[in-house]
PDB file of C-alpha atoms and ligand atoms in Angstrom:
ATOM      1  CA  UNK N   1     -34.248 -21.001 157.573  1.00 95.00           C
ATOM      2  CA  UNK N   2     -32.621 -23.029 154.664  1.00 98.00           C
ATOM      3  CA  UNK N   3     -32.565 -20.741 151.230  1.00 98.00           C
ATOM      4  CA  UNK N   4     -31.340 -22.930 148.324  1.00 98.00           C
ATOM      5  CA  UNK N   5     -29.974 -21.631 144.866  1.00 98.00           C
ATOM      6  CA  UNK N   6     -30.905 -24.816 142.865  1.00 98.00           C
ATOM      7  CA  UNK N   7     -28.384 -24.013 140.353  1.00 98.00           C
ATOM      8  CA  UNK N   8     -25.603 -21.808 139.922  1.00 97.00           C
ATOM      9  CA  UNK N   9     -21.776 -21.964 138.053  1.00 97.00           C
ATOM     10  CA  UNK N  10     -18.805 -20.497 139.170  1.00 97.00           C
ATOM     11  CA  UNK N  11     -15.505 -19.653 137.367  1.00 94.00           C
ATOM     12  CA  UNK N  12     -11.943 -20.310 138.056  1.00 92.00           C
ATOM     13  CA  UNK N  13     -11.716 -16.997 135.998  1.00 92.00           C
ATOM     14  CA  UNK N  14     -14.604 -15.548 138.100  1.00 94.00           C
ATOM     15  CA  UNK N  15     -15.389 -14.664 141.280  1.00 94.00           C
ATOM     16  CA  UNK N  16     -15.613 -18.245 142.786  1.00 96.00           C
ATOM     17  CA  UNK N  17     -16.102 -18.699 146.385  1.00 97.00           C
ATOM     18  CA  UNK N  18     -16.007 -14.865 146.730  1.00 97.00           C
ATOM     19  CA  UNK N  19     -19.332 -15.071 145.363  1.00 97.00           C
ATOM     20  CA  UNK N  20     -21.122 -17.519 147.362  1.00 98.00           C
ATOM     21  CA  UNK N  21     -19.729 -15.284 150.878  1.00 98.00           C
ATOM     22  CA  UNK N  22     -21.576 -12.607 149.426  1.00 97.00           C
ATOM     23  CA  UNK N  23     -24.624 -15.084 149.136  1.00 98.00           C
ATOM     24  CA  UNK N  24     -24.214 -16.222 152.424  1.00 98.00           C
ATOM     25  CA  UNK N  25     -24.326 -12.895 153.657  1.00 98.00           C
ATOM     26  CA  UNK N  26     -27.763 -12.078 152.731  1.00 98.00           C
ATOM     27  CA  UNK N  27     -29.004 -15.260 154.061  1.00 98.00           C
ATOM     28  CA  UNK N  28     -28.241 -18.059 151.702  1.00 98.00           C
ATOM     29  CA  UNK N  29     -27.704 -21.263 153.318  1.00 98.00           C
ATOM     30  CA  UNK N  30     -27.059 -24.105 150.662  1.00 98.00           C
ATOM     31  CA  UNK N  31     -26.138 -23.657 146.458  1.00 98.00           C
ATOM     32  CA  UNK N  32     -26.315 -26.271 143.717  1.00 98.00           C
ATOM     33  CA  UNK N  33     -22.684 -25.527 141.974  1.00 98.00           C
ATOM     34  CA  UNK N  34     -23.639 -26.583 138.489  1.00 98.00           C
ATOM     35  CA  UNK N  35     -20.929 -27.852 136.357  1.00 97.00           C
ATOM     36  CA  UNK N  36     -19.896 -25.991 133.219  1.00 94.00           C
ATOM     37  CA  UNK N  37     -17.152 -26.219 130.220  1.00 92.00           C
ATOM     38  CA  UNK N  38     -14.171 -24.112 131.306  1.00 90.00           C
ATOM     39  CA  UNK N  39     -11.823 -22.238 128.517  1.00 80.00           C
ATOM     40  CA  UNK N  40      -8.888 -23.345 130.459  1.00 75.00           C
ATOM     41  CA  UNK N  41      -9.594 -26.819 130.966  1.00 74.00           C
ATOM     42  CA  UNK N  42     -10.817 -28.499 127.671  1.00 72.00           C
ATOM     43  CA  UNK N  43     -12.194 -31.999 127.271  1.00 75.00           C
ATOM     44  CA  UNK N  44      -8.493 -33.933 126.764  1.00 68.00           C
ATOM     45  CA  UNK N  45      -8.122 -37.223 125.659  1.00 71.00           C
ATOM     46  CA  UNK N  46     -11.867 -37.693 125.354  1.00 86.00           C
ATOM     47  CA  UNK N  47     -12.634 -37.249 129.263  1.00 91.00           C
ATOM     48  CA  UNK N  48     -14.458 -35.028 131.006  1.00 95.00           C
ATOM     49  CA  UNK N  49     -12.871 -35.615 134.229  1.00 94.00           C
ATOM     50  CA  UNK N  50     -10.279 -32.701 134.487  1.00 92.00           C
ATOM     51  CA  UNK N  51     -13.166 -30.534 133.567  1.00 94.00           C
ATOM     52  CA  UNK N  52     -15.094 -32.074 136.847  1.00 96.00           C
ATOM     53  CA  UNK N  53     -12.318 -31.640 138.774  1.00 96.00           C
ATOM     54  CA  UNK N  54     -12.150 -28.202 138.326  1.00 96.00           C
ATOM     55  CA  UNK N  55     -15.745 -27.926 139.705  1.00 97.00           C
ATOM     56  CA  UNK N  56     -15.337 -30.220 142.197  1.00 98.00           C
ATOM     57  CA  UNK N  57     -12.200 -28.454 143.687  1.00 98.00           C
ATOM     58  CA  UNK N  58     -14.738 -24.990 143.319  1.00 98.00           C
ATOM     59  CA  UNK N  59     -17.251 -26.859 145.650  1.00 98.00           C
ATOM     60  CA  UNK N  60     -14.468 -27.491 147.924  1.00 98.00           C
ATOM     61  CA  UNK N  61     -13.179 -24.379 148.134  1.00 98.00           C
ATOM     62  CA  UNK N  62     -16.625 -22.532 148.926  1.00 98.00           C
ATOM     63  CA  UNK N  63     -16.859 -25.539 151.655  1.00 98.00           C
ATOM     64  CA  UNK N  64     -13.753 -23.995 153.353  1.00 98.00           C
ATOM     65  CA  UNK N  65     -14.386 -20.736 153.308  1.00 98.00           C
ATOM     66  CA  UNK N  66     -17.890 -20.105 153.459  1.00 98.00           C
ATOM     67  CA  UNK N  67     -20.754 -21.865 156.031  1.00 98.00           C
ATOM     68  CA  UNK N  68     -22.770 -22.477 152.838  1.00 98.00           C
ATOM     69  CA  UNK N  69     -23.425 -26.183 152.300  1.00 98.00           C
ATOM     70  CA  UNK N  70     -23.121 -27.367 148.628  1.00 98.00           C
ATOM     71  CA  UNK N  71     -24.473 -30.171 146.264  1.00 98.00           C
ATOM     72  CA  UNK N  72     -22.666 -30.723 143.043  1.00 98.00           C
ATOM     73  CA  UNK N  73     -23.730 -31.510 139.966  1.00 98.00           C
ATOM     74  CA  UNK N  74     -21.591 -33.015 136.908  1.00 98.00           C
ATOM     75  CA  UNK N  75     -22.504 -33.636 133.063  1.00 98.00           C
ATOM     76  CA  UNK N  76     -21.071 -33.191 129.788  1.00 97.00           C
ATOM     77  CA  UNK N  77     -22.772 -29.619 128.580  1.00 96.00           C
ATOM     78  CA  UNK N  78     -24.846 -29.934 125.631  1.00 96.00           C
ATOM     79  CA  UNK N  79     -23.439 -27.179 123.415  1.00 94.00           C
ATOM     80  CA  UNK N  80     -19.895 -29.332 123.785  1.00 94.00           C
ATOM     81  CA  UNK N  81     -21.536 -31.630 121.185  1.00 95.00           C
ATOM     82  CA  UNK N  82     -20.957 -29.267 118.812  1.00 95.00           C
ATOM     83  CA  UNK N  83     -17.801 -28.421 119.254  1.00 92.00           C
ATOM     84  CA  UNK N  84     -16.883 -31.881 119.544  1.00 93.00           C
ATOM     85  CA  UNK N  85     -18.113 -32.469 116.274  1.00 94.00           C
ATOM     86  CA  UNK N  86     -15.936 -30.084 114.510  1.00 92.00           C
ATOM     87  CA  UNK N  87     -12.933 -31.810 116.810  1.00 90.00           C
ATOM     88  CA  UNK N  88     -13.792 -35.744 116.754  1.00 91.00           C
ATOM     89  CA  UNK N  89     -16.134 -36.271 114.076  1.00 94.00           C
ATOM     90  CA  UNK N  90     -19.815 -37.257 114.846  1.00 97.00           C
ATOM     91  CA  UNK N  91     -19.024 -40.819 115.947  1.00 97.00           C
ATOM     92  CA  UNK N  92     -16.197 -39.870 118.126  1.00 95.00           C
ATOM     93  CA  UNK N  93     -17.663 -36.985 120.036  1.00 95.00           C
ATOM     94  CA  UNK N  94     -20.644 -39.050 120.331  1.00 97.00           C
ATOM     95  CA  UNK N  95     -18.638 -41.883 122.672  1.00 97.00           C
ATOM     96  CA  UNK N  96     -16.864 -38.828 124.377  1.00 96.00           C
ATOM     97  CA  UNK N  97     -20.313 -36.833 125.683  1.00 97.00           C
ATOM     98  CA  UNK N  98     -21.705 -40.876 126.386  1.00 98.00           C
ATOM     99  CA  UNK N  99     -18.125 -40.996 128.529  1.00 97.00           C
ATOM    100  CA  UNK N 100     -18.900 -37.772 130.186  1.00 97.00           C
ATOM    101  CA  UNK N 101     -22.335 -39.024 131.029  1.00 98.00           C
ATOM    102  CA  UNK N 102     -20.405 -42.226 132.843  1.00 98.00           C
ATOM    103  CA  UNK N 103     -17.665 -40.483 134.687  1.00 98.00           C
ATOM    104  CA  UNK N 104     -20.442 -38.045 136.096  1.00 98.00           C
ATOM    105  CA  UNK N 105     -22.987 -41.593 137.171  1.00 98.00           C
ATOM    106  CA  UNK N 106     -19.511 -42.901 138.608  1.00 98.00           C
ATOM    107  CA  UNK N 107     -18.538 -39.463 140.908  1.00 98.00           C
ATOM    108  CA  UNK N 108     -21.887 -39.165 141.949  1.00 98.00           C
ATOM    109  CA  UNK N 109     -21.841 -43.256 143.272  1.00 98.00           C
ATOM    110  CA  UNK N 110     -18.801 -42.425 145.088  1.00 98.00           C
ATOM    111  CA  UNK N 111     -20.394 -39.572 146.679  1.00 97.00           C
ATOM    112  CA  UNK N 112     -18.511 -36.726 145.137  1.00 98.00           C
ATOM    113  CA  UNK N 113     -21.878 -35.166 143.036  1.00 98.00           C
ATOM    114  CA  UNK N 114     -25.411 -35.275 143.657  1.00 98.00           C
ATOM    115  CA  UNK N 115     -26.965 -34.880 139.783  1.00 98.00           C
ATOM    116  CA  UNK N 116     -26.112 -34.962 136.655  1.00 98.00           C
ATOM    117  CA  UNK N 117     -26.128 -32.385 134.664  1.00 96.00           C
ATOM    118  CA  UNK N 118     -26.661 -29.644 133.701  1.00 97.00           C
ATOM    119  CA  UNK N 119     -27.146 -32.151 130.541  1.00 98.00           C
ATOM    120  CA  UNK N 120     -29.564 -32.384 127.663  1.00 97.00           C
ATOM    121  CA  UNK N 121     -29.981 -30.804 124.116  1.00 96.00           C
ATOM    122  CA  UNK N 122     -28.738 -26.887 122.598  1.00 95.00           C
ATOM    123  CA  UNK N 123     -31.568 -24.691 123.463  1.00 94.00           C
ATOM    124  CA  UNK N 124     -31.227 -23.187 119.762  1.00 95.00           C
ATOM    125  CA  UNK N 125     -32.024 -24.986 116.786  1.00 95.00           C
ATOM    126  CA  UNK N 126     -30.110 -27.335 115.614  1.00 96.00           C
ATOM    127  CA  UNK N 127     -29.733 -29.875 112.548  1.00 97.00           C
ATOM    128  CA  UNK N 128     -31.586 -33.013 113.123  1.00 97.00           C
ATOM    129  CA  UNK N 129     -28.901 -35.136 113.613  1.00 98.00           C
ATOM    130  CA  UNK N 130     -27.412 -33.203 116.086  1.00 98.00           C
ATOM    131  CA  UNK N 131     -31.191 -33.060 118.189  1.00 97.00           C
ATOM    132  CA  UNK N 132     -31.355 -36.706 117.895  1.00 98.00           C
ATOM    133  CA  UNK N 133     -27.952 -37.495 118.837  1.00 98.00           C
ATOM    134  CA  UNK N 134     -28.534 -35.170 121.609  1.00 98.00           C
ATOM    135  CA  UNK N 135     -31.503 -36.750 122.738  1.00 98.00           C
ATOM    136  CA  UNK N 136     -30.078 -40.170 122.748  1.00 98.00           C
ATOM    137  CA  UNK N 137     -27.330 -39.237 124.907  1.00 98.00           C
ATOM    138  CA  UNK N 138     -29.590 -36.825 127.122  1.00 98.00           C
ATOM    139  CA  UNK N 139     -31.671 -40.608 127.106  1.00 98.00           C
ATOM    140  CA  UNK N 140     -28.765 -42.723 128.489  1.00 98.00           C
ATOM    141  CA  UNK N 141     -28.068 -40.424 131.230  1.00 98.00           C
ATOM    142  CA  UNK N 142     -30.918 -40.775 132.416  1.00 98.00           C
ATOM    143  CA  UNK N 143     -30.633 -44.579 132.506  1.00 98.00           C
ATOM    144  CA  UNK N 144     -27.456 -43.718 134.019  1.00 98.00           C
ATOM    145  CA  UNK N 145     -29.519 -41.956 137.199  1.00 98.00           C
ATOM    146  CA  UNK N 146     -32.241 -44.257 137.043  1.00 98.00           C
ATOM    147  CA  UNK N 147     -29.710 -46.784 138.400  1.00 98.00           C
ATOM    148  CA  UNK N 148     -28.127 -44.527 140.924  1.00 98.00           C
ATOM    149  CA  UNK N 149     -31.465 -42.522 142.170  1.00 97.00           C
ATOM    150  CA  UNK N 150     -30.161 -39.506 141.577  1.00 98.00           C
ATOM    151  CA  UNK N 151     -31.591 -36.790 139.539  1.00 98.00           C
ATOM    152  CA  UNK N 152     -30.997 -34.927 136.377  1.00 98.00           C
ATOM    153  CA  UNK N 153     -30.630 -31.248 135.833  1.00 98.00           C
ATOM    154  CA  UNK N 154     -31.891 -30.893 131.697  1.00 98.00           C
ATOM    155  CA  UNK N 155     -30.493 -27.782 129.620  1.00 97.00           C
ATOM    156  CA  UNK N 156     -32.586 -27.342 127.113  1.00 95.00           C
ATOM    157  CA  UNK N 157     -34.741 -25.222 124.981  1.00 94.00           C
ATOM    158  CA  UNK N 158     -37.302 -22.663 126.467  1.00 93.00           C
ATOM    159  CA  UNK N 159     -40.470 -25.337 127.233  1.00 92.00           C
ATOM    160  CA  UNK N 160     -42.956 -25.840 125.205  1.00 94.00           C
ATOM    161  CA  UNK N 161     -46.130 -28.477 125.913  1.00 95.00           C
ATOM    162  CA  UNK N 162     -43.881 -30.559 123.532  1.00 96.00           C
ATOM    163  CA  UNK N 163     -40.815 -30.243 125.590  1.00 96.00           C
ATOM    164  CA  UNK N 164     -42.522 -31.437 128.787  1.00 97.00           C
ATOM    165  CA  UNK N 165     -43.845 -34.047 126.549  1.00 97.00           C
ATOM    166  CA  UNK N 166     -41.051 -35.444 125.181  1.00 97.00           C
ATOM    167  CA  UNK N 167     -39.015 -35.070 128.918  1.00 98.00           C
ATOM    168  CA  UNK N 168     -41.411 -37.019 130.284  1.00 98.00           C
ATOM    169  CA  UNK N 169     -41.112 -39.553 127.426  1.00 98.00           C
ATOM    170  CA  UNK N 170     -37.761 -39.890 127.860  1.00 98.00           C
ATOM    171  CA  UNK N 171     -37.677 -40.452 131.511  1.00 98.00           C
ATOM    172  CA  UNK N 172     -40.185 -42.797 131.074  1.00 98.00           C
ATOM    173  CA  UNK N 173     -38.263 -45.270 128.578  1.00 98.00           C
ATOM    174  CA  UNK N 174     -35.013 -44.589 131.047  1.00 98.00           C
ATOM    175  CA  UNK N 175     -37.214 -45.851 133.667  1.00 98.00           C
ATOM    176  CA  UNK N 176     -36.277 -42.764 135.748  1.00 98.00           C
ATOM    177  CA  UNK N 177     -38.883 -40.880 137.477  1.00 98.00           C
ATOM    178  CA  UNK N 178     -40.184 -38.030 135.804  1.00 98.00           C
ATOM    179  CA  UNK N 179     -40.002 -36.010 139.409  1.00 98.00           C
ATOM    180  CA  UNK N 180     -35.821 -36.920 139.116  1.00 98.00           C
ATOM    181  CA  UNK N 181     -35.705 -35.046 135.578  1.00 98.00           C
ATOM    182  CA  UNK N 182     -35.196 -31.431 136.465  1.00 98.00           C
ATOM    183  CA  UNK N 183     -36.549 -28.699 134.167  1.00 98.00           C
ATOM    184  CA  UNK N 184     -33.202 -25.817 134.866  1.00 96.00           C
ATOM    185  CA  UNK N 185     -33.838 -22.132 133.500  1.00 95.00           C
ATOM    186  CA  UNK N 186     -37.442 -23.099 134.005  1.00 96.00           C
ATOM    187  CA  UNK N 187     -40.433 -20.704 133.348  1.00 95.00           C
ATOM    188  CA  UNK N 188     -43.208 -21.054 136.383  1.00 97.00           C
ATOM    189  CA  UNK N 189     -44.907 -23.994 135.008  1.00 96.00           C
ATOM    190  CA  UNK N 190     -46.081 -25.556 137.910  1.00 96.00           C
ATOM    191  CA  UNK N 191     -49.016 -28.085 137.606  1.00 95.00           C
ATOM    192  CA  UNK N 192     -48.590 -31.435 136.500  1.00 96.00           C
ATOM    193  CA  UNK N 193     -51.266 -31.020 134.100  1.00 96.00           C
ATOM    194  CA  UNK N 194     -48.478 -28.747 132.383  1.00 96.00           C
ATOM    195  CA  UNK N 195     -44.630 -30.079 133.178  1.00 97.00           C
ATOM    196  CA  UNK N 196     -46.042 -33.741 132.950  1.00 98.00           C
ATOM    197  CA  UNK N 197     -44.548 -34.506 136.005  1.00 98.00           C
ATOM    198  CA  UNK N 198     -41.412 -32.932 135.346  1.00 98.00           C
ATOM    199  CA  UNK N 199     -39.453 -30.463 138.165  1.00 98.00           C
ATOM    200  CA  UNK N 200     -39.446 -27.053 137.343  1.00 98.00           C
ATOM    201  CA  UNK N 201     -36.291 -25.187 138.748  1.00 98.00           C
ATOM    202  CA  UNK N 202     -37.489 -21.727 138.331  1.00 97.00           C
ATOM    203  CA  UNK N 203     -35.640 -18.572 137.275  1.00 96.00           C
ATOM    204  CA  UNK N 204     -35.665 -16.162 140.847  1.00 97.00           C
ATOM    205  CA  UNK N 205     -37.256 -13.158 138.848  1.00 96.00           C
ATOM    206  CA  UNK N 206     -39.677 -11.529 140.888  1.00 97.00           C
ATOM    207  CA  UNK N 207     -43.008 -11.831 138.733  1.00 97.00           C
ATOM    208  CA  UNK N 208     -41.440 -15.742 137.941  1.00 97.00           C
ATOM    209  CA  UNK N 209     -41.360 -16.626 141.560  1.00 97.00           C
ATOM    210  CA  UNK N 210     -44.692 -14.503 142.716  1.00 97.00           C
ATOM    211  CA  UNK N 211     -46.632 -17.092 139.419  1.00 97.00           C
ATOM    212  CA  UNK N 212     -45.102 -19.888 140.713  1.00 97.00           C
ATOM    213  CA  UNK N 213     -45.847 -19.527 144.307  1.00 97.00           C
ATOM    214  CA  UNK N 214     -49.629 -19.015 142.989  1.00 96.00           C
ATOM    215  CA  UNK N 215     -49.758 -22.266 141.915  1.00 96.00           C
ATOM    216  CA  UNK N 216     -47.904 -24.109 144.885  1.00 97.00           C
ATOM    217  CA  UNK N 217     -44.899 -25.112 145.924  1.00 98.00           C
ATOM    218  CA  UNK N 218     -43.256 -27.909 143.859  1.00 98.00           C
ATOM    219  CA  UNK N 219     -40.450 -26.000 142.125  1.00 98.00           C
ATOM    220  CA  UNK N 220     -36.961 -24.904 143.159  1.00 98.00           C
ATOM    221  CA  UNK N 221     -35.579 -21.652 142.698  1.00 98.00           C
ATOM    222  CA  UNK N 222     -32.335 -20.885 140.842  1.00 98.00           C
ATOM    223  CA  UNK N 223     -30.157 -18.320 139.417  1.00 97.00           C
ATOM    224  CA  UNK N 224     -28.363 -19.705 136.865  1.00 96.00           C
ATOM    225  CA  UNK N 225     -25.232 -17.143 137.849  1.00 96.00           C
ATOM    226  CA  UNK N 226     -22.424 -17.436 135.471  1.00 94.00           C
ATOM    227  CA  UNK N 227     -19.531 -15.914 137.384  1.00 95.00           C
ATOM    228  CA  UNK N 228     -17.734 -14.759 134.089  1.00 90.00           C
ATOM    229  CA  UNK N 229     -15.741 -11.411 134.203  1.00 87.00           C
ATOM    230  CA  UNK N 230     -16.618 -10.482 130.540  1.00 87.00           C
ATOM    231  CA  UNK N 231     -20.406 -10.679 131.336  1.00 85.00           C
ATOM    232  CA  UNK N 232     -20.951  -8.637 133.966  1.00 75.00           C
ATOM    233  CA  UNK N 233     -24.845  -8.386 134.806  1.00 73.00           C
ATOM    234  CA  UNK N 234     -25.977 -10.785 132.618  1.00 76.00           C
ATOM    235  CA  UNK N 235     -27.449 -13.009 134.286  1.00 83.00           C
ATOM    236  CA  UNK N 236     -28.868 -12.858 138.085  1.00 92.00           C
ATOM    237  CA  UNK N 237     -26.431 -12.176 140.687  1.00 95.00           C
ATOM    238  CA  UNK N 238     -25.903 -14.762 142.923  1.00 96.00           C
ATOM    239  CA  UNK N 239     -27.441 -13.241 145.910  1.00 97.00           C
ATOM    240  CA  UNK N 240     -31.121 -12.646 144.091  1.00 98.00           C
ATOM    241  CA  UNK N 241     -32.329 -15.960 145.902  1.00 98.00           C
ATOM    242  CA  UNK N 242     -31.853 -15.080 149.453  1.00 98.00           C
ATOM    243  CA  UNK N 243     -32.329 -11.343 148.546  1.00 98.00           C
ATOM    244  CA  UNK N 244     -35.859 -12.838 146.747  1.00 98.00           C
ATOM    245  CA  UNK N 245     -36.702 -14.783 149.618  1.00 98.00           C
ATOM    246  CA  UNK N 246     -36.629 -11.911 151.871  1.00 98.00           C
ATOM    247  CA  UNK N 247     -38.639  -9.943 149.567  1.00 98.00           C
ATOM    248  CA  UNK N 248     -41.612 -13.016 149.471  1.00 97.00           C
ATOM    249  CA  UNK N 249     -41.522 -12.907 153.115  1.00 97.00           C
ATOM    250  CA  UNK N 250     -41.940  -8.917 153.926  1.00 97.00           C
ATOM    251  CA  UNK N 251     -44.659  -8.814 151.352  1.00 96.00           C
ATOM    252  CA  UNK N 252     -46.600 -11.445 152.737  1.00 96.00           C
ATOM    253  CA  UNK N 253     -46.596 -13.042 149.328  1.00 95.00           C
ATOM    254  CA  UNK N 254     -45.160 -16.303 151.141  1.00 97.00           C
ATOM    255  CA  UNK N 255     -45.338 -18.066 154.465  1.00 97.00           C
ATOM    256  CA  UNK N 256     -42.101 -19.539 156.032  1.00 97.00           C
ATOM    257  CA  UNK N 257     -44.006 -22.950 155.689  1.00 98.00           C
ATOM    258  CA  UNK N 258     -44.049 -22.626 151.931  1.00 98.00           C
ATOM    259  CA  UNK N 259     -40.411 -21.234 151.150  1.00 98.00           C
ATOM    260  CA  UNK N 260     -39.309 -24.236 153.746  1.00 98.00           C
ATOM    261  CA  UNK N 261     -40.769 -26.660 150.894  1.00 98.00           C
ATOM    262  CA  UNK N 262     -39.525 -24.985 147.833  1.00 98.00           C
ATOM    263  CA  UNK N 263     -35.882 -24.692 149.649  1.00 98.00           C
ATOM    264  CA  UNK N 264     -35.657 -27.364 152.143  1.00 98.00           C
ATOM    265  CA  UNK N 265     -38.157 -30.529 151.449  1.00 98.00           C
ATOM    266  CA  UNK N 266     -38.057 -30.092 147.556  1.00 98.00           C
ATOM    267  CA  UNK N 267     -34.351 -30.745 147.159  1.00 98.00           C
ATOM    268  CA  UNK N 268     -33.780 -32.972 149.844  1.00 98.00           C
ATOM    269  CA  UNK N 269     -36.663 -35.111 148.249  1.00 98.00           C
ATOM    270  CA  UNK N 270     -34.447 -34.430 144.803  1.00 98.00           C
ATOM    271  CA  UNK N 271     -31.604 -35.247 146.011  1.00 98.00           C
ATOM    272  CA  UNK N 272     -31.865 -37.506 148.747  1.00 97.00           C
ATOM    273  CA  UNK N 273     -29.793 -35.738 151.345  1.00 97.00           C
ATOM    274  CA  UNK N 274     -30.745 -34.214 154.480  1.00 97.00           C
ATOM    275  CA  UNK N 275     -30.464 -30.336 154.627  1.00 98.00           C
ATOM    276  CA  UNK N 276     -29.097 -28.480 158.055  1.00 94.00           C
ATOM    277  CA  UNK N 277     -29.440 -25.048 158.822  1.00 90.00           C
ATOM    278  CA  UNK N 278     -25.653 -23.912 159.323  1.00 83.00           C
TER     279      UNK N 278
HETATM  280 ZN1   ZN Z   1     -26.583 -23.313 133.841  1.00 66.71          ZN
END
């Protein structure tokens, strides 16, 4: 059986790899390793690229040392606006976040990543001009995967009917499909009534994932696991989704037929790949 983390970061300062063998080991077959700023590794010479290197070379490694199979995904982080800003200037870090958004479209035409992302706007509030910049750039990534077909993996603020609204607003003027724009860190908002179309990746908490499968099966399941050493805990480990899975099954609260969608046919429709049981 295929069990998919839909999104997931790991650290060079973390556990890395280490992390996904324990995955693996209770049954996880395939991760989303979501790209993320690194402390070590900042945004030089206004490119992301030796940032997405860094994950890139992660994927890798968990590739050689673990059965799990792994899709990447690559996009300037919101939140690196900001700080940008207080480097560049608002003009400046503008072009370099727009930059980021182009050497992610270009990796993922070569092969090397699947999505961008995770990309989008700070899920705190901000001053207007940084939520519209945001917006606008969150907007011409996704003209950016409209071209290539691929999807994209939104950070933003907890939805709100507004939020779905304006997602699938966006994705409409990019002319990307609103089923491409993925919802990460999702609450279990599963009709299309209510996302607009949108993907929800939900959160693997136990009462998230027992609401969502009450309402069907078009949503992923994620973690969001951090792998960083100060913040132990925080966040789900990365072996809740397997462990979750598991947990569905012995309680009869799925079949096999509807985890197979939510971890096999959802994401391979998202990303357009083919998914093999190791
Ligand atoms: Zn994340």
């Amino acid at each position: 059986m295929i069990v998919l983390d839909n999104h997931l970061h790991l650290s060079p300062r973390g556990m890395g790899w280490r992390a996904i063998r324990d995955f693996e080991k209770k049954g996880g077959t395939h991760i989303v390793l979501s790209h993320m700023p690194y402390q070590e590794t900042p945004v030089l010479e206004g490119s992301f690229l030796s940032q997405y290197k860094v994950t890139l070379a992660m994927a890798e490694e968990v590739r050689e040392n673990t059965g799990v199979g792994v899709l990447v995904s690559l996009g300037p982080y919101p939140v690196e606006l900001l700080r940008l800003v207080e480097m560049l200037g608002k003009e400046k870090a503008v072009a370099v976040m727009r930059r980021g958004m182009e050497e992610a479209a270009t990796l993922v035409e070569e092969g090397k990543a699947h999505a961008i992302g995770e990309v989008g706007r700070p899920h705190f509030p901000v001053d207007e001009w940084t939520w519209e910049a945001s917006n606008e750039i969150l907007g011409y990534g996704m003209e950016l995967a409209a071209e290539l077909g691929c999807p994209v993996i939104v950070h933003c603020e907890s939805a709100t009917e507004q939020t779905w609204k304006d997602l699938a607003k966006m994705a409409d003027n990019a002319g990307l499909p609103r089923e491409k724009v993925v919802k990460h860190y999702s609450t279990p908002t599963i009709s299309i009534e209510e996302n607009r179309g949108i993907f929800p990746s939900v959160l693997a908490g136990k009462d998230a994932v027992k609401k969502a499968l009450s309402q069907g099966t078009r949503f992923t399941m994620e973690t969001d696991y951090i792998d960083d050493p100060d913040r132990p805990g925080a966040v789900l480990a990365p072996t809740t989704v397997p462990k979750r899975a598991r947990w569905l099954l012995e309680g009869g609260m799925a079949t096999e037929t509807e985890l197979d969608i939510v971890f096999r046919k959802n994401p391979e429709r998202l990303y357009g790949v083919e998914l093999k049981e190791p």
